[in-house]
Amino acid sequence: MVKRTLVLGLVMFFLCSLCLRAEAKVIKLSYANFPPASTFPCVQMERFKQEVEKRTNGQVIIQTYPGGTLLGAKNMFRGVIAGQADIGCLVMSYQPGVFPLTTVCELPLGFKSAKVASMVLWETFQKYNPKEFARVKVLTVFTSAPSNLMSKKPIKSLKDLKGVPIRAAGAAGKIVEILGGAPIALPMSETPEAIQKGVAKGLLTSFEVLKDLNFAAYLPYGTITNFQVYPFAVVMNKDKWNSLPERIKKVFNELGKEQALWTGRYMDNHIQEALGYAKKKYGFKLFTLPQQDMDVAQEKLKILIDNWKKRAKAKGLPAEKILQDVYKFKAKYEQMGY
Ligand code: DTR
């Protein structure tokens, strides 16, 4: 009897220590990102790393790979699905047709801040849990700040945009085309070269790149348009996610919405810093598109919303309801002063 109890006790002790050791084992995760370390997608990545390591008391260690050193902009999604990286940051606008639902947020819907747009994207994702991300675990989503024009020559009206080669991806490229410009669809990681070589005479994106990628040195003029934002997602390999202890999954799930807000807030604040830098160091001049031109532009760009609805319906999505919800979420966060 005593022997049997001792053996049972030893077995139990052995099993428990196995579990504890498994539980306590340090989990190393790789996080791939495509643009240079100075840019906001990588700044949010480093904040995410610090928060995860802090909240798991160092049981999870995240090794970050900025600048496309592990995976690039165009193969990020496939690479994470294939396990080439455990975590990756992607822009849905870079892969037309792959993200039919969440690209609703790249449409010209009048977003005035990254904070509002990021929370709208988060709520839309939570409500619809899009199939387009079924093969991965989405850790968070956020957006860039509203896109404006930056150019070698002043663009003070839609007439000035005619025929100008402007770098812009996804819906932003369509906007440039519809308004008479010549869109050049490149991910941000390939844009510095296009600007320096003069292939692109301007770009349509958020103003922080004036500082983070020093575009103010090549593009001394800006035009406020707030045409649209670019939606981002941070995704984890599904098998890696399923292998994590529940306590660790809880930390990631609790961080998701917070990270979306943190990145939106960082982005909106950083835009002002970048404009200050561009004006002080390069005499950057900022114009605002005349209201009459903005009205003409908004009218012309409605086609993009109709086209998105057609594509979404073709994929079996409740397009009208999704768009209604996006406008409802947008109004809610704007009223909350986000
Ligand atoms: N606007 C998208 C997204 C974007 C804005 N700023 C950055 C910086 C680094 C990477 C992407 C972005 C774009 O222009 O590609």
Tab-separated table of C-alpha atoms and ligand atoms in Angstrom:
chain	number	residue	atom	x	y	z
A	1	MET	CA	0.000	0.000	0.000
A	2	VAL	CA	2.777	2.415	1.032
A	3	LYS	CA	4.829	1.461	-2.018
A	4	ARG	CA	1.849	2.006	-4.308
A	5	THR	CA	1.197	5.447	-2.743
A	6	LEU	CA	4.844	6.427	-3.126
A	7	VAL	CA	4.886	5.363	-6.806
A	8	LEU	CA	1.634	7.242	-7.445
A	9	GLY	CA	3.038	10.295	-5.679
A	10	LEU	CA	6.239	10.157	-7.757
A	11	VAL	CA	4.254	9.789	-11.000
A	12	MET	CA	2.012	12.713	-10.029
A	13	PHE	CA	5.067	14.808	-9.067
A	14	PHE	CA	6.760	13.917	-12.392
A	15	LEU	CA	3.644	14.793	-14.409
A	16	CYS	CA	3.163	18.076	-12.567
A	17	SER	CA	6.789	19.107	-13.068
A	18	LEU	CA	6.406	18.247	-16.771
A	19	CYS	CA	3.346	20.499	-16.978
A	20	LEU	CA	4.981	23.264	-15.024
A	21	ARG	CA	8.107	23.041	-17.107
A	22	ALA	CA	5.965	23.105	-20.273
A	23	GLU	CA	4.016	26.038	-18.889
A	24	ALA	CA	7.161	27.889	-17.876
A	25	LYS	CA	9.024	27.157	-21.126
A	26	VAL	CA	10.095	30.425	-22.879
A	27	ILE	CA	8.188	30.869	-26.132
A	28	LYS	CA	10.208	32.608	-28.857
A	29	LEU	CA	8.171	34.226	-31.678
A	30	SER	CA	9.420	35.891	-34.887
A	31	TYR	CA	7.610	39.071	-36.070
A	32	ALA	CA	8.193	40.130	-39.707
A	33	ASN	CA	7.581	43.655	-41.009
A	34	PHE	CA	8.208	45.170	-44.455
A	35	PRO	CA	9.040	48.899	-44.084
A	36	PRO	CA	12.142	50.464	-42.436
A	37	ALA	CA	12.382	50.473	-38.624
A	38	SER	CA	11.750	54.258	-38.479
A	39	THR	CA	8.233	53.933	-39.862
A	40	PHE	CA	5.006	53.693	-37.829
A	41	PRO	CA	4.239	50.016	-38.669
A	42	CYS	CA	7.568	49.126	-37.018
A	43	VAL	CA	7.153	51.589	-34.128
A	44	GLN	CA	3.842	49.897	-33.249
A	45	MET	CA	5.561	46.496	-33.643
A	46	GLU	CA	8.220	47.375	-31.031
A	47	ARG	CA	5.525	48.655	-28.623
A	48	PHE	CA	3.572	45.416	-29.120
A	49	LYS	CA	6.722	43.365	-28.420
A	50	GLN	CA	7.396	45.247	-25.175
A	51	GLU	CA	3.803	44.890	-23.975
A	52	VAL	CA	3.645	41.136	-24.708
A	53	GLU	CA	7.001	40.458	-23.019
A	54	LYS	CA	5.993	42.573	-20.005
A	55	ARG	CA	2.538	41.039	-19.617
A	56	THR	CA	3.853	37.478	-19.922
A	57	ASN	CA	6.682	38.176	-17.471
A	58	GLY	CA	9.175	37.269	-20.158
A	59	GLN	CA	7.648	33.868	-20.949
A	60	VAL	CA	7.072	35.127	-24.517
A	61	ILE	CA	10.044	36.712	-26.313
A	62	ILE	CA	9.385	38.384	-29.692
A	63	GLN	CA	12.261	38.773	-32.200
A	64	THR	CA	11.355	41.576	-34.634
A	65	TYR	CA	12.485	41.747	-38.297
A	66	PRO	CA	11.873	45.237	-39.796
A	67	GLY	CA	12.712	46.352	-43.333
A	68	GLY	CA	11.598	43.157	-45.060
A	69	THR	CA	14.557	41.219	-43.574
A	70	LEU	CA	12.332	38.158	-43.032
A	71	LEU	CA	9.264	38.751	-45.233
A	72	GLY	CA	8.376	41.574	-47.652
A	73	ALA	CA	5.161	43.542	-48.275
A	74	LYS	CA	3.775	41.333	-51.030
A	75	ASN	CA	4.568	37.864	-49.523
A	76	MET	CA	3.784	38.704	-45.883
A	77	PHE	CA	0.383	36.984	-45.748
A	78	ARG	CA	1.498	33.831	-47.580
A	79	GLY	CA	4.722	33.733	-45.537
A	80	VAL	CA	2.922	33.777	-42.170
A	81	ILE	CA	0.420	31.140	-43.360
A	82	ALA	CA	3.387	28.981	-44.401
A	83	GLY	CA	5.120	29.531	-41.055
A	84	GLN	CA	8.122	31.437	-42.446
A	85	ALA	CA	7.357	33.951	-39.683
A	86	ASP	CA	5.173	33.468	-36.608
A	87	ILE	CA	3.738	37.001	-36.833
A	88	GLY	CA	3.582	39.484	-39.719
A	89	CYS	CA	2.303	43.022	-40.455
A	90	LEU	CA	0.520	43.534	-43.780
A	91	VAL	CA	-1.412	46.197	-45.719
A	92	MET	CA	-4.639	44.836	-47.191
A	93	SER	CA	-4.478	47.462	-49.995
A	94	TYR	CA	-1.311	45.884	-51.412
A	95	GLN	CA	-3.168	42.717	-52.479
A	96	PRO	CA	-6.315	43.717	-54.442
A	97	GLY	CA	-9.022	41.032	-54.284
A	98	VAL	CA	-7.516	39.134	-51.338
A	99	PHE	CA	-9.315	41.099	-48.586
A	100	PRO	CA	-12.813	41.860	-50.005
A	101	LEU	CA	-14.381	42.823	-46.664
A	102	THR	CA	-11.738	44.785	-44.718
A	103	THR	CA	-10.791	46.870	-47.779
A	104	VAL	CA	-14.065	48.686	-47.108
A	105	CYS	CA	-11.868	50.876	-44.901
A	106	GLU	CA	-9.582	51.972	-47.765
A	107	LEU	CA	-12.531	53.622	-49.539
A	108	PRO	CA	-12.934	57.458	-49.635
A	109	LEU	CA	-15.265	57.578	-46.603
A	110	GLY	CA	-14.034	60.917	-45.179
A	111	PHE	CA	-11.900	59.657	-42.269
A	112	LYS	CA	-10.126	62.622	-40.619
A	113	SER	CA	-7.980	60.654	-38.108
A	114	ALA	CA	-6.109	57.351	-37.781
A	115	LYS	CA	-7.610	56.886	-34.319
A	116	VAL	CA	-11.197	56.891	-35.625
A	117	ALA	CA	-10.342	54.826	-38.715
A	118	SER	CA	-8.403	52.245	-36.651
A	119	MET	CA	-11.275	51.789	-34.181
A	120	VAL	CA	-13.784	51.515	-37.040
A	121	LEU	CA	-11.635	48.824	-38.688
A	122	TRP	CA	-11.320	47.004	-35.331
A	123	GLU	CA	-15.092	47.036	-34.687
A	124	THR	CA	-15.877	45.990	-38.258
A	125	PHE	CA	-13.440	43.096	-37.912
A	126	GLN	CA	-14.884	42.007	-34.564
A	127	LYS	CA	-18.464	42.114	-35.858
A	128	TYR	CA	-17.909	40.248	-39.158
A	129	ASN	CA	-14.875	38.026	-38.405
A	130	PRO	CA	-14.017	38.020	-42.160
A	131	LYS	CA	-13.283	34.674	-43.868
A	132	GLU	CA	-10.408	36.372	-45.717
A	133	PHE	CA	-8.389	35.953	-42.481
A	134	ALA	CA	-9.596	32.417	-41.655
A	135	ARG	CA	-6.151	30.888	-42.279
A	136	VAL	CA	-4.446	33.048	-39.628
A	137	LYS	CA	-5.084	34.500	-36.172
A	138	VAL	CA	-5.538	38.303	-36.354
A	139	LEU	CA	-3.797	39.900	-33.348
A	140	THR	CA	-4.734	43.533	-34.163
A	141	VAL	CA	-5.695	45.905	-36.967
A	142	PHE	CA	-5.108	49.645	-37.506
A	143	THR	CA	-4.889	52.188	-40.292
A	144	SER	CA	-2.529	54.842	-41.562
A	145	ALA	CA	-3.517	58.470	-41.041
A	146	PRO	CA	-5.600	60.077	-43.829
A	147	SER	CA	-3.815	60.223	-47.170
A	148	ASN	CA	-2.737	63.520	-48.673
A	149	LEU	CA	-0.649	64.475	-51.676
A	150	MET	CA	3.080	65.179	-51.448
A	151	SER	CA	4.683	66.395	-54.692
A	152	LYS	CA	7.729	67.832	-56.446
A	153	LYS	CA	5.612	70.631	-57.968
A	154	PRO	CA	2.709	72.452	-56.239
A	155	ILE	CA	-0.717	70.806	-56.667
A	156	LYS	CA	-3.243	73.523	-55.789
A	157	SER	CA	-6.179	72.146	-57.827
A	158	LEU	CA	-7.385	68.990	-59.563
A	159	LYS	CA	-6.146	70.582	-62.813
A	160	ASP	CA	-2.568	70.537	-61.418
A	161	LEU	CA	-2.869	66.779	-60.782
A	162	LYS	CA	-3.495	65.962	-64.470
A	163	GLY	CA	-0.950	63.430	-65.774
A	164	VAL	CA	1.330	63.650	-62.719
A	165	PRO	CA	2.891	60.219	-61.859
A	166	ILE	CA	1.822	59.657	-58.252
A	167	ARG	CA	2.792	56.609	-56.162
A	168	ALA	CA	-0.326	55.151	-54.554
A	169	ALA	CA	-1.422	51.551	-53.809
A	170	GLY	CA	-4.889	49.913	-53.794
A	171	ALA	CA	-7.876	52.296	-53.650
A	172	ALA	CA	-5.486	55.259	-53.422
A	173	GLY	CA	-4.188	54.321	-56.884
A	174	LYS	CA	-7.747	54.297	-58.221
A	175	ILE	CA	-8.351	57.729	-56.679
A	176	VAL	CA	-5.303	59.178	-58.476
A	177	GLU	CA	-6.467	57.600	-61.769
A	178	ILE	CA	-10.091	58.830	-61.490
A	179	LEU	CA	-8.901	62.363	-60.682
A	180	GLY	CA	-6.603	62.470	-63.724
A	181	GLY	CA	-3.210	61.614	-62.210
A	182	ALA	CA	-0.960	58.721	-63.363
A	183	PRO	CA	-0.937	56.139	-60.519
A	184	ILE	CA	2.199	54.080	-59.775
A	185	ALA	CA	1.239	51.097	-57.584
A	186	LEU	CA	4.206	50.333	-55.312
A	187	PRO	CA	4.412	49.154	-51.677
A	188	MET	CA	5.986	51.751	-49.367
A	189	SER	CA	9.170	49.708	-49.138
A	190	GLU	CA	9.821	50.307	-52.877
A	191	THR	CA	8.753	53.960	-52.892
A	192	PRO	CA	11.945	55.788	-51.793
A	193	GLU	CA	13.775	54.582	-54.902
A	194	ALA	CA	10.907	55.606	-57.219
A	195	ILE	CA	10.868	59.104	-55.682
A	196	GLN	CA	14.661	59.541	-55.714
A	197	LYS	CA	14.900	58.403	-59.341
A	198	GLY	CA	12.006	60.687	-60.332
A	199	VAL	CA	9.862	57.787	-61.593
A	200	ALA	CA	7.178	59.108	-59.246
A	201	LYS	CA	6.743	62.880	-58.937
A	202	GLY	CA	4.624	62.565	-55.820
A	203	LEU	CA	2.720	60.186	-53.552
A	204	LEU	CA	-0.712	59.834	-51.933
A	205	THR	CA	-0.286	58.636	-48.378
A	206	SER	CA	-0.065	59.934	-44.812
A	207	PHE	CA	2.276	62.876	-44.072
A	208	GLU	CA	4.466	61.101	-41.465
A	209	VAL	CA	6.611	59.688	-44.281
A	210	LEU	CA	7.939	63.225	-44.820
A	211	LYS	CA	10.028	62.597	-41.679
A	212	ASP	CA	10.148	58.810	-41.213
A	213	LEU	CA	11.391	58.251	-44.789
A	214	ASN	CA	12.693	61.811	-45.247
A	215	PHE	CA	10.497	62.365	-48.310
A	216	ALA	CA	10.418	66.082	-47.415
A	217	ALA	CA	13.893	66.272	-48.963
A	218	TYR	CA	12.437	65.349	-52.393
A	219	LEU	CA	8.827	66.524	-52.168
A	220	PRO	CA	8.647	70.150	-50.960
A	221	TYR	CA	4.895	70.563	-51.498
A	222	GLY	CA	1.828	69.009	-49.881
A	223	THR	CA	-1.919	69.181	-50.572
A	224	ILE	CA	-4.482	68.323	-47.864
A	225	THR	CA	-7.165	66.009	-49.300
A	226	ASN	CA	-7.875	63.384	-46.547
A	227	PHE	CA	-8.951	61.118	-49.415
A	228	GLN	CA	-8.670	57.740	-47.623
A	229	VAL	CA	-6.641	55.560	-45.226
A	230	TYR	CA	-4.749	52.274	-45.678
A	231	PRO	CA	-5.928	49.284	-43.556
A	232	PHE	CA	-3.278	47.118	-41.842
A	233	ALA	CA	-3.472	43.796	-40.016
A	234	VAL	CA	-1.035	41.989	-37.715
A	235	VAL	CA	-1.502	38.234	-38.142
A	236	MET	CA	-0.089	35.061	-36.483
A	237	ASN	CA	0.434	31.620	-37.981
A	238	LYS	CA	-2.616	29.505	-36.990
A	239	ASP	CA	-0.665	26.442	-35.815
A	240	LYS	CA	1.587	28.671	-33.713
A	241	TRP	CA	-1.497	30.288	-32.181
A	242	ASN	CA	-3.079	26.917	-31.396
A	243	SER	CA	0.155	25.787	-29.692
A	244	LEU	CA	0.111	28.664	-27.178
A	245	PRO	CA	-1.020	28.133	-23.549
A	246	GLU	CA	-4.455	29.666	-22.792
A	247	ARG	CA	-2.869	32.196	-20.404
A	248	ILE	CA	-0.707	33.551	-23.245
A	249	LYS	CA	-3.609	33.628	-25.708
A	250	LYS	CA	-5.481	35.748	-23.147
A	251	VAL	CA	-2.652	38.315	-23.117
A	252	PHE	CA	-2.730	38.612	-26.934
A	253	ASN	CA	-6.535	38.851	-27.032
A	254	GLU	CA	-6.580	41.579	-24.373
A	255	LEU	CA	-3.922	43.572	-26.262
A	256	GLY	CA	-5.679	43.611	-29.658
A	257	LYS	CA	-8.070	46.566	-29.309
A	258	GLU	CA	-5.617	48.503	-27.159
A	259	GLN	CA	-2.911	48.197	-29.825
A	260	ALA	CA	-5.308	49.467	-32.500
A	261	LEU	CA	-6.039	52.582	-30.431
A	262	TRP	CA	-2.385	53.076	-29.414
A	263	THR	CA	-1.276	52.979	-33.074
A	264	GLY	CA	-4.046	55.340	-34.215
A	265	ARG	CA	-3.155	57.800	-31.469
A	266	TYR	CA	0.584	57.549	-32.203
A	267	MET	CA	-0.105	58.135	-35.892
A	268	ASP	CA	-2.262	61.244	-35.439
A	269	ASN	CA	0.271	62.835	-33.081
A	270	HIS	CA	3.236	61.890	-35.242
A	271	ILE	CA	1.725	63.556	-38.323
A	272	GLN	CA	2.031	66.966	-36.650
A	273	GLU	CA	5.676	66.268	-35.703
A	274	ALA	CA	6.467	65.252	-39.292
A	275	LEU	CA	4.864	68.386	-40.767
A	276	GLY	CA	6.791	70.545	-38.279
A	277	TYR	CA	10.021	68.767	-39.272
A	278	ALA	CA	9.344	69.184	-43.029
A	279	LYS	CA	8.529	72.898	-42.702
A	280	LYS	CA	11.516	73.666	-40.452
A	281	LYS	CA	14.157	71.617	-42.311
A	282	TYR	CA	12.958	71.889	-45.936
A	283	GLY	CA	10.506	74.828	-46.007
A	284	PHE	CA	7.684	72.403	-46.836
A	285	LYS	CA	4.632	74.285	-48.247
A	286	LEU	CA	1.122	72.998	-47.576
A	287	PHE	CA	-1.943	73.737	-49.725
A	288	THR	CA	-5.560	72.734	-49.257
A	289	LEU	CA	-7.587	71.598	-52.238
A	290	PRO	CA	-10.351	74.202	-52.832
A	291	GLN	CA	-13.756	73.050	-51.511
A	292	GLN	CA	-15.191	73.173	-55.046
A	293	ASP	CA	-12.486	70.708	-56.204
A	294	MET	CA	-13.084	68.512	-53.126
A	295	ASP	CA	-16.811	68.391	-53.983
A	296	VAL	CA	-16.017	67.409	-57.570
A	297	ALA	CA	-13.558	64.794	-56.308
A	298	GLN	CA	-15.996	63.261	-53.804
A	299	GLU	CA	-18.656	63.030	-56.521
A	300	LYS	CA	-16.232	61.330	-58.936
A	301	LEU	CA	-14.960	58.930	-56.262
A	302	LYS	CA	-18.382	57.537	-55.387
A	303	ILE	CA	-17.784	54.979	-58.128
A	304	LEU	CA	-15.152	53.347	-55.888
A	305	ILE	CA	-17.754	52.683	-53.192
A	306	ASP	CA	-20.160	51.233	-55.786
A	307	ASN	CA	-17.396	49.019	-57.194
A	308	TRP	CA	-16.486	47.779	-53.705
A	309	LYS	CA	-20.145	46.879	-53.101
A	310	LYS	CA	-20.274	44.932	-56.382
A	311	ARG	CA	-17.097	42.994	-55.555
A	312	ALA	CA	-18.250	42.324	-51.979
A	313	LYS	CA	-21.679	41.096	-53.102
A	314	ALA	CA	-19.980	38.878	-55.691
A	315	LYS	CA	-18.122	37.272	-52.771
A	316	GLY	CA	-21.436	36.741	-50.927
A	317	LEU	CA	-20.836	39.538	-48.404
A	318	PRO	CA	-23.700	41.731	-47.024
A	319	ALA	CA	-22.120	44.829	-48.614
A	320	GLU	CA	-24.846	47.384	-47.765
A	321	LYS	CA	-24.985	46.272	-44.110
A	322	ILE	CA	-21.181	46.357	-43.752
A	323	LEU	CA	-21.028	49.893	-45.197
A	324	GLN	CA	-23.887	51.051	-42.937
A	325	ASP	CA	-22.020	49.637	-39.916
A	326	VAL	CA	-18.779	51.337	-40.982
A	327	TYR	CA	-20.543	54.723	-41.186
A	328	LYS	CA	-22.269	54.020	-37.823
A	329	PHE	CA	-18.965	53.127	-36.112
A	330	LYS	CA	-17.312	56.188	-37.712
A	331	ALA	CA	-20.035	58.529	-36.405
A	332	LYS	CA	-19.802	56.909	-32.937
A	333	TYR	CA	-16.043	57.425	-32.546
A	334	GLU	CA	-16.167	60.927	-34.019
A	335	GLN	CA	-18.867	61.842	-31.500
A	336	MET	CA	-16.669	60.350	-28.765
A	337	GLY	CA	-14.029	62.882	-29.845
A	338	TYR	CA	-11.523	60.303	-31.077
B	1	DTR	N1	-0.191	54.431	-46.801
B	1	DTR	C1	0.300	53.138	-46.970
B	1	DTR	C2	0.617	52.799	-45.682
B	1	DTR	C3	1.679	53.566	-45.045
B	1	DTR	C4	1.644	54.837	-44.556
B	1	DTR	N2	2.810	55.130	-43.966
B	1	DTR	C5	3.613	54.013	-44.083
B	1	DTR	C6	4.921	53.793	-43.658
B	1	DTR	C7	5.462	52.549	-43.918
B	1	DTR	C8	4.738	51.559	-44.578
B	1	DTR	C9	3.447	51.791	-45.024
B	1	DTR	C10	2.907	53.026	-44.771
B	1	DTR	C11	1.265	53.206	-48.040
B	1	DTR	O1	1.442	54.299	-48.475
B	1	DTR	O2	1.753	52.208	-48.420
